[in-house]
Amino acid sequence: MVSAIIFLIFLLLYFYLGLSFWINRRLEHFIKWTVLLPITPSLTILHTKFQVNIYYAFVLFPVILFLLNQLYRLRIKKVTFDSSLILAIFVICYLPLSILLNTSGLDIISILKDVKPILFLIIGFVFFDIMQSKQIEWNAKFTNELVKINFYASIIFFLILNKTNLIGLISNDPFFTLSETRYLSMGTFFSIFYFIAIIAQERKLGILQLIYILTPVFLSGNRTFFIILGCIFLVNLLMSVTNVKRFLSRAVLFLVGGIILFLGILNLNNAIKDRILSLFDYQLLITQLTERRFAPFIDKMANFEWYNYIIGQGIGEKFFIPWFVYRANIDNYNVYMDNIYMTLFVKYGLMSCILFFMLFYFINKTHTNKKFKLFVIIYFLIIGFTTSYMYQNSFLFLLLVLAGFKTDEKIVSSQPSS
């Protein structure tokens, strides 16, 4: 009952934020609330009901009012219309196909779960039109301050979840009650994209600022994030190799910052420390991937016919997830597994390339420079190996961030090197 009341209160808050946004076209209030609130997996019972996250309410009024406004004017931008039409046709064509192709029993809930990420892509394109020239700059004072506040908020919530019995009071999920809790929130994703923006704009990055950015990432315990940041930094280093001074300063800064965080934060929490160190255990990673993460895909491939490689097994196809068995509150069959490429290939075969193309087309249309777009694409390419990110609560948030923020084309070097 208490969790339902909390959910309703924040749902109403986001309805209000959406209506307020439509009036003034300012995204700051939505971003601030969503970044700082503990919208984290261990507290799902408080912020998500029936697959609806509290912040989804934000887009309702803007999208409906935008569509009504466009219908009244009989005008819509070609990019938005074409993109929405392609995605809508994709869904419409697959709905009847799925009745024939689906092997795990078609149900309306599974169909809606599969349609949701496609709908989110359409909403992302709509927000391009809504925002127009109202984007927030990644180097704005608001953004810099929010990253700093998120640093403190992440530490506070991490300590609350690990040093109190809060999770035990609100959840009976053994996945969270039997292990030390990591803290992964929307603020974690915001920090990563802020890091990408700094690198892409050639801004100076001090040790203190690096700590503000990377601490929430470390507290999330997500090993893939570290690989992503490392790859992005490495690519950026290679792109600046002709400038020896810049190359060496960046390498030293990142190395020093990484060592400080590694020695400081990881030693405060054994669960996070073990997860990070496991990155260097090649045999363990291979075992985890083949025997756990990829097992649902291997089972599905055993039943593939030749045409499934082209069109998949349809919308609503579910995977048996063996490691869900001990979690009584979760269905053992899920519409996605921990790999977006395998998930979409099982459902749509080679036709899944359409969805990836639309996502990368969306990224290409953002008001950002070429380096930022490249690094964001690298982010999605890598995160897809361990996460079905299109099905995660964070996907719509990231689309709104990409639509609502812009990079300064000028090289900014005014950041203090703390």
GROMACS .gro file of C-alpha atoms in nm:
model
  418
    1MET     CA    1   0.000   0.000   0.000
    2VAL     CA    2   0.280   0.244   0.094
    3SER     CA    3   0.473   0.161  -0.224
    4ALA     CA    4   0.159   0.226  -0.434
    5ILE     CA    5   0.110   0.566  -0.270
    6ILE     CA    6   0.474   0.662  -0.332
    7PHE     CA    7   0.445   0.549  -0.693
    8LEU     CA    8   0.127   0.753  -0.744
    9ILE     CA    9   0.278   1.067  -0.588
   10PHE     CA   10   0.578   1.061  -0.820
   11LEU     CA   11   0.362   0.968  -1.117
   12LEU     CA   12   0.157   1.283  -1.056
   13LEU     CA   13   0.479   1.482  -1.017
   14TYR     CA   14   0.595   1.372  -1.361
   15PHE     CA   15   0.255   1.450  -1.515
   16TYR     CA   16   0.300   1.802  -1.378
   17LEU     CA   17   0.660   1.822  -1.504
   18GLY     CA   18   0.542   1.718  -1.850
   19LEU     CA   19   0.269   1.982  -1.860
   20SER     CA   20   0.510   2.245  -1.730
   21PHE     CA   21   0.765   2.146  -1.994
   22TRP     CA   22   0.509   2.187  -2.273
   23ILE     CA   23   0.442   2.542  -2.158
   24ASN     CA   24   0.802   2.663  -2.124
   25ARG     CA   25   1.000   2.401  -2.324
   26ARG     CA   26   1.256   2.378  -2.043
   27LEU     CA   27   1.386   2.028  -1.976
   28GLU     CA   28   1.595   2.111  -1.668
   29HIS     CA   29   1.337   2.024  -1.402
   30PHE     CA   30   1.267   1.684  -1.555
   31ILE     CA   31   1.638   1.605  -1.588
   32LYS     CA   32   1.715   1.714  -1.232
   33TRP     CA   33   1.439   1.504  -1.071
   34THR     CA   34   1.512   1.197  -1.283
   35VAL     CA   35   1.887   1.209  -1.227
   36LEU     CA   36   1.870   1.257  -0.850
   37LEU     CA   37   1.580   1.029  -0.756
   38PRO     CA   38   1.680   0.670  -0.659
   39ILE     CA   39   1.525   0.513  -0.969
   40THR     CA   40   1.731   0.199  -0.918
   41PRO     CA   41   1.658  -0.175  -0.969
   42SER     CA   42   1.657  -0.259  -0.598
   43LEU     CA   43   1.372  -0.009  -0.543
   44THR     CA   44   1.165  -0.109  -0.846
   45ILE     CA   45   0.858  -0.164  -0.630
   46LEU     CA   46   0.855   0.212  -0.555
   47HIS     CA   47   0.902   0.352  -0.905
   48THR     CA   48   0.767   0.092  -1.150
   49LYS     CA   49   0.423  -0.069  -1.172
   50PHE     CA   50   0.295  -0.282  -1.460
   51GLN     CA   51   0.612  -0.204  -1.662
   52VAL     CA   52   0.541   0.170  -1.628
   53ASN     CA   53   0.819   0.375  -1.470
   54ILE     CA   54   0.721   0.696  -1.292
   55TYR     CA   55   0.912   0.919  -1.534
   56TYR     CA   56   0.724   0.780  -1.836
   57ALA     CA   57   0.436   1.004  -1.727
   58PHE     CA   58   0.648   1.305  -1.826
   59VAL     CA   59   0.609   1.242  -2.200
   60LEU     CA   60   0.230   1.193  -2.201
   61PHE     CA   61   0.111   1.556  -2.219
   62PRO     CA   62   0.392   1.679  -2.450
   63VAL     CA   63   0.340   1.396  -2.702
   64ILE     CA   64  -0.042   1.421  -2.706
   65LEU     CA   65  -0.040   1.802  -2.729
   66PHE     CA   66   0.229   1.791  -2.997
   67LEU     CA   67   0.027   1.549  -3.210
   68LEU     CA   68  -0.291   1.753  -3.169
   69ASN     CA   69  -0.100   2.068  -3.263
   70GLN     CA   70   0.047   1.902  -3.572
   71LEU     CA   71  -0.292   1.769  -3.681
   72TYR     CA   72  -0.441   2.116  -3.640
   73ARG     CA   73  -0.166   2.272  -3.851
   74LEU     CA   74  -0.148   1.975  -4.088
   75ARG     CA   75   0.229   1.999  -4.067
   76ILE     CA   76   0.498   1.767  -3.937
   77LYS     CA   77   0.870   1.754  -4.004
   78LYS     CA   78   0.978   1.502  -4.264
   79VAL     CA   79   1.233   1.333  -4.036
   80THR     CA   80   0.975   1.275  -3.764
   81PHE     CA   81   0.709   1.157  -4.008
   82ASP     CA   82   0.936   0.922  -4.204
   83SER     CA   83   1.096   0.772  -3.893
   84SER     CA   84   0.763   0.719  -3.717
   85LEU     CA   85   0.613   0.567  -4.032
   86ILE     CA   86   0.899   0.319  -4.075
   87LEU     CA   87   0.877   0.206  -3.712
   88ALA     CA   88   0.495   0.187  -3.724
   89ILE     CA   89   0.503  -0.023  -4.043
   90PHE     CA   90   0.761  -0.251  -3.880
   91VAL     CA   91   0.523  -0.321  -3.590
   92ILE     CA   92   0.212  -0.354  -3.808
   93CYS     CA   93   0.382  -0.606  -4.037
   94TYR     CA   94   0.512  -0.816  -3.747
   95LEU     CA   95   0.187  -0.839  -3.552
   96PRO     CA   96   0.016  -1.087  -3.793
   97LEU     CA   97   0.348  -1.261  -3.860
   98SER     CA   98   0.397  -1.321  -3.490
   99ILE     CA   99   0.079  -1.526  -3.468
  100LEU     CA  100   0.234  -1.775  -3.712
  101LEU     CA  101   0.596  -1.752  -3.596
  102ASN     CA  102   0.579  -1.734  -3.217
  103THR     CA  103   0.678  -2.061  -3.046
  104SER     CA  104   0.640  -1.973  -2.678
  105GLY     CA  105   0.276  -1.872  -2.665
  106LEU     CA  106   0.167  -1.525  -2.773
  107ASP     CA  107   0.010  -1.296  -2.512
  108ILE     CA  108  -0.082  -0.928  -2.509
  109ILE     CA  109   0.160  -0.840  -2.226
  110SER     CA  110   0.460  -0.978  -2.415
  111ILE     CA  111   0.353  -0.795  -2.730
  112LEU     CA  112   0.327  -0.466  -2.541
  113LYS     CA  113   0.671  -0.520  -2.387
  114ASP     CA  114   0.818  -0.569  -2.734
  115VAL     CA  115   0.635  -0.271  -2.882
  116LYS     CA  116   0.748  -0.041  -2.597
  117PRO     CA  117   1.109   0.017  -2.715
  118ILE     CA  118   0.985   0.086  -3.069
  119LEU     CA  119   0.733   0.335  -2.930
  120PHE     CA  120   1.012   0.499  -2.730
  121LEU     CA  121   1.212   0.551  -3.050
  122ILE     CA  122   0.912   0.727  -3.204
  123ILE     CA  123   0.878   0.945  -2.892
  124GLY     CA  124   1.248   1.031  -2.922
  125PHE     CA  125   1.199   1.163  -3.276
  126VAL     CA  126   0.890   1.357  -3.161
  127PHE     CA  127   1.097   1.527  -2.891
  128PHE     CA  128   1.343   1.648  -3.154
  129ASP     CA  129   1.056   1.855  -3.292
  130ILE     CA  130   0.928   1.962  -2.952
  131MET     CA  131   1.270   2.081  -2.833
  132GLN     CA  132   1.366   2.256  -3.158
  133SER     CA  133   1.622   2.519  -3.052
  134LYS     CA  134   1.565   2.476  -2.676
  135GLN     CA  135   1.838   2.219  -2.612
  136ILE     CA  136   2.057   2.246  -2.302
  137GLU     CA  137   2.431   2.274  -2.359
  138TRP     CA  138   2.643   1.999  -2.210
  139ASN     CA  139   2.885   2.262  -2.079
  140ALA     CA  140   2.612   2.473  -1.916
  141LYS     CA  141   2.635   2.562  -1.546
  142PHE     CA  142   2.320   2.356  -1.481
  143THR     CA  143   2.482   2.041  -1.621
  144ASN     CA  144   2.811   2.084  -1.435
  145GLU     CA  145   2.633   2.142  -1.105
  146LEU     CA  146   2.398   1.847  -1.156
  147VAL     CA  147   2.689   1.607  -1.206
  148LYS     CA  148   2.840   1.727  -0.879
  149ILE     CA  149   2.511   1.694  -0.688
  150ASN     CA  150   2.457   1.349  -0.838
  151PHE     CA  151   2.797   1.246  -0.699
  152TYR     CA  152   2.680   1.319  -0.343
  153ALA     CA  153   2.330   1.176  -0.400
  154SER     CA  154   2.476   0.850  -0.535
  155ILE     CA  155   2.699   0.804  -0.230
  156ILE     CA  156   2.414   0.882   0.012
  157PHE     CA  157   2.168   0.642  -0.149
  158PHE     CA  158   2.437   0.375  -0.186
  159LEU     CA  159   2.510   0.392   0.187
  160ILE     CA  160   2.139   0.391   0.277
  161LEU     CA  161   2.072   0.081   0.069
  162ASN     CA  162   2.377  -0.104   0.202
  163LYS     CA  163   2.385   0.007   0.565
  164THR     CA  164   2.013  -0.008   0.645
  165ASN     CA  165   1.738  -0.267   0.608
  166LEU     CA  166   1.537  -0.050   0.367
  167ILE     CA  167   1.537  -0.309   0.088
  168GLY     CA  168   1.428  -0.584   0.324
  169LEU     CA  169   1.135  -0.369   0.438
  170ILE     CA  170   1.000  -0.299   0.091
  171SER     CA  171   1.109  -0.601  -0.116
  172ASN     CA  172   1.126  -0.978  -0.080
  173ASP     CA  173   1.332  -1.028  -0.396
  174PRO     CA  174   1.624  -1.256  -0.296
  175PHE     CA  175   1.841  -1.107  -0.569
  176PHE     CA  176   1.864  -0.788  -0.364
  177THR     CA  177   1.805  -0.912  -0.008
  178LEU     CA  178   2.075  -1.180  -0.021
  179SER     CA  179   2.354  -0.972  -0.171
  180GLU     CA  180   2.519  -0.634  -0.127
  181THR     CA  181   2.330  -0.375  -0.328
  182ARG     CA  182   2.487  -0.182  -0.611
  183TYR     CA  183   2.349   0.162  -0.690
  184LEU     CA  184   2.256   0.210  -1.055
  185SER     CA  185   2.031   0.509  -1.122
  186MET     CA  186   1.951   0.744  -1.409
  187GLY     CA  187   2.225   0.961  -1.263
  188THR     CA  188   2.477   0.690  -1.353
  189PHE     CA  189   2.380   0.708  -1.720
  190PHE     CA  190   2.379   1.087  -1.709
  191SER     CA  191   2.735   1.085  -1.572
  192ILE     CA  192   2.850   0.859  -1.855
  193PHE     CA  193   2.698   1.080  -2.123
  194TYR     CA  194   2.839   1.389  -1.952
  195PHE     CA  195   3.182   1.224  -1.967
  196ILE     CA  196   3.127   1.157  -2.338
  197ALA     CA  197   3.032   1.522  -2.394
  198ILE     CA  198   3.344   1.649  -2.217
  199ILE     CA  199   3.569   1.423  -2.422
  200ALA     CA  200   3.388   1.509  -2.745
  201GLN     CA  201   3.420   1.884  -2.686
  202GLU     CA  202   3.791   1.872  -2.599
  203ARG     CA  203   3.722   2.022  -2.257
  204LYS     CA  204   3.978   2.013  -1.976
  205LEU     CA  205   3.901   1.746  -1.720
  206GLY     CA  206   4.041   1.778  -1.369
  207ILE     CA  207   4.093   1.502  -1.113
  208LEU     CA  208   3.807   1.625  -0.892
  209GLN     CA  209   3.568   1.645  -1.185
  210LEU     CA  210   3.673   1.297  -1.294
  211ILE     CA  211   3.586   1.169  -0.946
  212TYR     CA  212   3.243   1.336  -0.966
  213ILE     CA  213   3.179   1.155  -1.294
  214LEU     CA  214   3.324   0.811  -1.226
  215THR     CA  215   3.213   0.754  -0.866
  216PRO     CA  216   2.846   0.686  -0.959
  217VAL     CA  217   2.973   0.451  -1.229
  218PHE     CA  218   3.185   0.257  -0.978
  219LEU     CA  219   2.896   0.237  -0.731
  220SER     CA  220   2.678   0.081  -1.002
  221GLY     CA  221   2.912  -0.220  -1.015
  222ASN     CA  222   2.845  -0.250  -1.388
  223ARG     CA  223   3.158  -0.394  -1.547
  224THR     CA  224   3.050  -0.309  -1.901
  225PHE     CA  225   3.048   0.061  -1.815
  226PHE     CA  226   3.420   0.047  -1.739
  227ILE     CA  227   3.490  -0.123  -2.070
  228ILE     CA  228   3.285   0.143  -2.251
  229LEU     CA  229   3.460   0.435  -2.083
  230GLY     CA  230   3.797   0.274  -2.143
  231CYS     CA  231   3.721   0.220  -2.514
  232ILE     CA  232   3.591   0.575  -2.557
  233PHE     CA  233   3.897   0.721  -2.387
  234LEU     CA  234   4.126   0.499  -2.592
  235VAL     CA  235   3.960   0.602  -2.920
  236ASN     CA  236   3.988   0.966  -2.817
  237LEU     CA  237   4.355   0.917  -2.733
  238LEU     CA  238   4.420   0.765  -3.073
  239MET     CA  239   4.238   1.055  -3.240
  240SER     CA  240   4.470   1.303  -3.063
  241VAL     CA  241   4.793   1.108  -3.109
  242THR     CA  242   4.931   1.377  -3.341
  243ASN     CA  243   4.933   1.621  -3.048
  244VAL     CA  244   5.191   1.462  -2.817
  245LYS     CA  245   5.139   1.702  -2.526
  246ARG     CA  246   4.762   1.657  -2.525
  247PHE     CA  247   4.799   1.281  -2.568
  248LEU     CA  248   5.030   1.246  -2.266
  249SER     CA  249   4.829   1.478  -2.040
  250ARG     CA  250   4.507   1.286  -2.109
  251ALA     CA  251   4.673   0.951  -2.052
  252VAL     CA  252   4.825   1.060  -1.720
  253LEU     CA  253   4.502   1.222  -1.601
  254PHE     CA  254   4.291   0.916  -1.672
  255LEU     CA  255   4.549   0.681  -1.518
  256VAL     CA  256   4.581   0.886  -1.198
  257GLY     CA  257   4.204   0.932  -1.166
  258GLY     CA  258   4.143   0.561  -1.222
  259ILE     CA  259   4.399   0.458  -0.959
  260ILE     CA  260   4.253   0.695  -0.699
  261LEU     CA  261   3.902   0.566  -0.754
  262PHE     CA  262   4.011   0.203  -0.766
  263LEU     CA  263   4.201   0.220  -0.439
  264GLY     CA  264   3.946   0.440  -0.268
  265ILE     CA  265   3.600   0.316  -0.364
  266LEU     CA  266   3.654  -0.050  -0.444
  267ASN     CA  267   3.807  -0.119  -0.104
  268LEU     CA  268   3.494   0.014   0.064
  269ASN     CA  269   3.268  -0.255  -0.083
  270ASN     CA  270   3.372  -0.617  -0.143
  271ALA     CA  271   3.087  -0.694  -0.386
  272ILE     CA  272   3.187  -0.414  -0.623
  273LYS     CA  273   3.555  -0.498  -0.580
  274ASP     CA  274   3.495  -0.862  -0.677
  275ARG     CA  275   3.289  -0.763  -0.982
  276ILE     CA  276   3.556  -0.527  -1.112
  277LEU     CA  277   3.841  -0.772  -1.052
  278SER     CA  278   3.644  -1.043  -1.235
  279LEU     CA  279   3.699  -0.841  -1.554
  280PHE     CA  280   4.057  -0.966  -1.549
  281ASP     CA  281   3.955  -1.332  -1.513
  282TYR     CA  282   3.922  -1.432  -1.878
  283GLN     CA  283   3.814  -1.790  -1.810
  284LEU     CA  284   3.545  -1.679  -1.565
  285LEU     CA  285   3.405  -1.430  -1.817
  286ILE     CA  286   3.388  -1.695  -2.092
  287THR     CA  287   3.212  -1.937  -1.856
  288GLN     CA  288   2.960  -1.674  -1.746
  289LEU     CA  289   2.884  -1.575  -2.104
  290THR     CA  290   2.845  -1.924  -2.251
  291GLU     CA  291   2.676  -2.101  -1.960
  292ARG     CA  292   2.459  -1.815  -1.831
  293ARG     CA  293   2.408  -1.504  -2.043
  294PHE     CA  294   2.400  -1.678  -2.383
  295ALA     CA  295   2.218  -1.995  -2.272
  296PRO     CA  296   1.864  -1.867  -2.358
  297PHE     CA  297   1.981  -1.771  -2.710
  298ILE     CA  298   2.146  -2.109  -2.770
  299ASP     CA  299   1.822  -2.283  -2.670
  300LYS     CA  300   1.622  -2.071  -2.915
  301MET     CA  301   1.863  -2.125  -3.203
  302ALA     CA  302   1.817  -2.501  -3.169
  303ASN     CA  303   1.459  -2.458  -3.297
  304PHE     CA  304   1.531  -2.210  -3.579
  305GLU     CA  305   1.406  -2.282  -3.930
  306TRP     CA  306   1.575  -2.125  -4.232
  307TYR     CA  307   1.322  -1.840  -4.253
  308ASN     CA  308   1.370  -1.753  -3.884
  309TYR     CA  309   1.717  -1.627  -3.967
  310ILE     CA  310   1.553  -1.364  -4.189
  311ILE     CA  311   1.237  -1.268  -3.998
  312GLY     CA  312   1.293  -1.425  -3.655
  313GLN     CA  313   1.019  -1.576  -3.438
  314GLY     CA  314   0.811  -1.261  -3.402
  315ILE     CA  315   0.700  -1.001  -3.151
  316GLY     CA  316   0.621  -1.143  -2.809
  317GLU     CA  317   0.867  -1.432  -2.828
  318LYS     CA  318   0.995  -1.512  -2.479
  319PHE     CA  319   1.316  -1.660  -2.339
  320PHE     CA  320   1.347  -1.906  -2.054
  321ILE     CA  321   1.584  -1.744  -1.803
  322PRO     CA  322   1.722  -2.021  -1.577
  323TRP     CA  323   1.870  -1.782  -1.319
  324PHE     CA  324   1.520  -1.639  -1.253
  325VAL     CA  325   1.404  -1.969  -1.101
  326TYR     CA  326   1.507  -1.885  -0.745
  327ARG     CA  327   1.330  -1.546  -0.766
  328ALA     CA  328   0.968  -1.639  -0.691
  329ASN     CA  329   0.840  -1.288  -0.768
  330ILE     CA  330   0.968  -1.297  -1.128
  331ASP     CA  331   0.837  -1.497  -1.424
  332ASN     CA  332   1.097  -1.747  -1.550
  333TYR     CA  333   1.007  -1.648  -1.907
  334ASN     CA  334   1.108  -1.303  -2.021
  335VAL     CA  335   1.078  -1.111  -2.350
  336TYR     CA  336   1.448  -1.028  -2.349
  337MET     CA  337   1.783  -1.166  -2.237
  338ASP     CA  338   2.107  -0.992  -2.139
  339ASN     CA  339   2.213  -0.918  -2.496
  340ILE     CA  340   2.024  -0.685  -2.729
  341TYR     CA  341   2.167  -0.840  -3.047
  342MET     CA  342   2.060  -1.193  -2.955
  343THR     CA  343   1.725  -1.072  -2.821
  344LEU     CA  344   1.629  -0.886  -3.138
  345PHE     CA  345   1.773  -1.152  -3.370
  346VAL     CA  346   1.551  -1.419  -3.214
  347LYS     CA  347   1.246  -1.194  -3.256
  348TYR     CA  348   1.317  -1.032  -3.594
  349GLY     CA  349   1.611  -1.215  -3.754
  350LEU     CA  350   1.810  -1.000  -3.995
  351MET     CA  351   1.517  -0.755  -4.002
  352SER     CA  352   1.632  -0.643  -3.656
  353CYS     CA  353   1.889  -0.431  -3.841
  354ILE     CA  354   1.604  -0.186  -3.909
  355LEU     CA  355   1.573  -0.105  -3.539
  356PHE     CA  356   1.949  -0.056  -3.498
  357PHE     CA  357   1.954   0.163  -3.808
  358MET     CA  358   1.673   0.381  -3.668
  359LEU     CA  359   1.857   0.420  -3.337
  360PHE     CA  360   2.182   0.522  -3.508
  361TYR     CA  361   1.985   0.752  -3.740
  362PHE     CA  362   1.835   0.912  -3.428
  363ILE     CA  363   2.184   0.963  -3.281
  364ASN     CA  364   2.303   1.115  -3.608
  365LYS     CA  365   2.021   1.372  -3.593
  366THR     CA  366   2.117   1.499  -3.246
  367HIS     CA  367   2.249   1.855  -3.215
  368THR     CA  368   2.598   1.736  -3.131
  369ASN     CA  369   2.938   1.717  -3.295
  370LYS     CA  370   3.071   1.416  -3.483
  371LYS     CA  371   3.289   1.292  -3.197
  372PHE     CA  372   2.996   1.290  -2.955
  373LYS     CA  373   2.787   1.090  -3.203
  374LEU     CA  374   3.071   0.844  -3.255
  375PHE     CA  375   3.121   0.792  -2.882
  376VAL     CA  376   2.747   0.747  -2.820
  377ILE     CA  377   2.735   0.485  -3.094
  378ILE     CA  378   3.033   0.311  -2.930
  379TYR     CA  379   2.840   0.319  -2.602
  380PHE     CA  380   2.534   0.148  -2.751
  381LEU     CA  381   2.739  -0.101  -2.953
  382ILE     CA  382   2.925  -0.224  -2.644
  383ILE     CA  383   2.644  -0.209  -2.386
  384GLY     CA  384   2.433  -0.423  -2.618
  385PHE     CA  385   2.658  -0.725  -2.556
  386THR     CA  386   2.557  -0.748  -2.189
  387THR     CA  387   2.225  -0.564  -2.176
  388SER     CA  388   1.903  -0.541  -2.375
  389TYR     CA  389   1.915  -0.165  -2.330
  390MET     CA  390   1.608  -0.096  -2.546
  391TYR     CA  391   1.397  -0.281  -2.287
  392GLN     CA  392   1.549  -0.111  -1.982
  393ASN     CA  393   1.389   0.178  -1.792
  394SER     CA  394   1.682   0.398  -1.887
  395PHE     CA  395   1.627   0.378  -2.266
  396LEU     CA  396   1.360   0.649  -2.293
  397PHE     CA  397   1.557   0.871  -2.055
  398LEU     CA  398   1.867   0.843  -2.274
  399LEU     CA  399   1.664   0.925  -2.586
  400LEU     CA  400   1.524   1.236  -2.414
  401VAL     CA  401   1.874   1.336  -2.301
  402LEU     CA  402   2.009   1.298  -2.655
  403ALA     CA  403   1.717   1.500  -2.794
  404GLY     CA  404   1.739   1.764  -2.521
  405PHE     CA  405   2.112   1.834  -2.499
  406LYS     CA  406   2.359   1.976  -2.749
  407THR     CA  407   2.733   2.018  -2.773
  408ASP     CA  408   2.915   2.344  -2.835
  409GLU     CA  409   3.089   2.320  -3.171
  410LYS     CA  410   3.368   2.540  -3.036
  411ILE     CA  411   3.651   2.383  -2.840
  412VAL     CA  412   3.585   2.477  -2.479
  413SER     CA  413   3.887   2.495  -2.253
  414SER     CA  414   3.754   2.703  -1.966
  415GLN     CA  415   3.686   2.415  -1.726
  416PRO     CA  416   3.895   2.440  -1.411
  417SER     CA  417   4.151   2.164  -1.372
  418SER     CA  418   4.068   2.091  -1.007
   0.00000   0.00000   0.00000
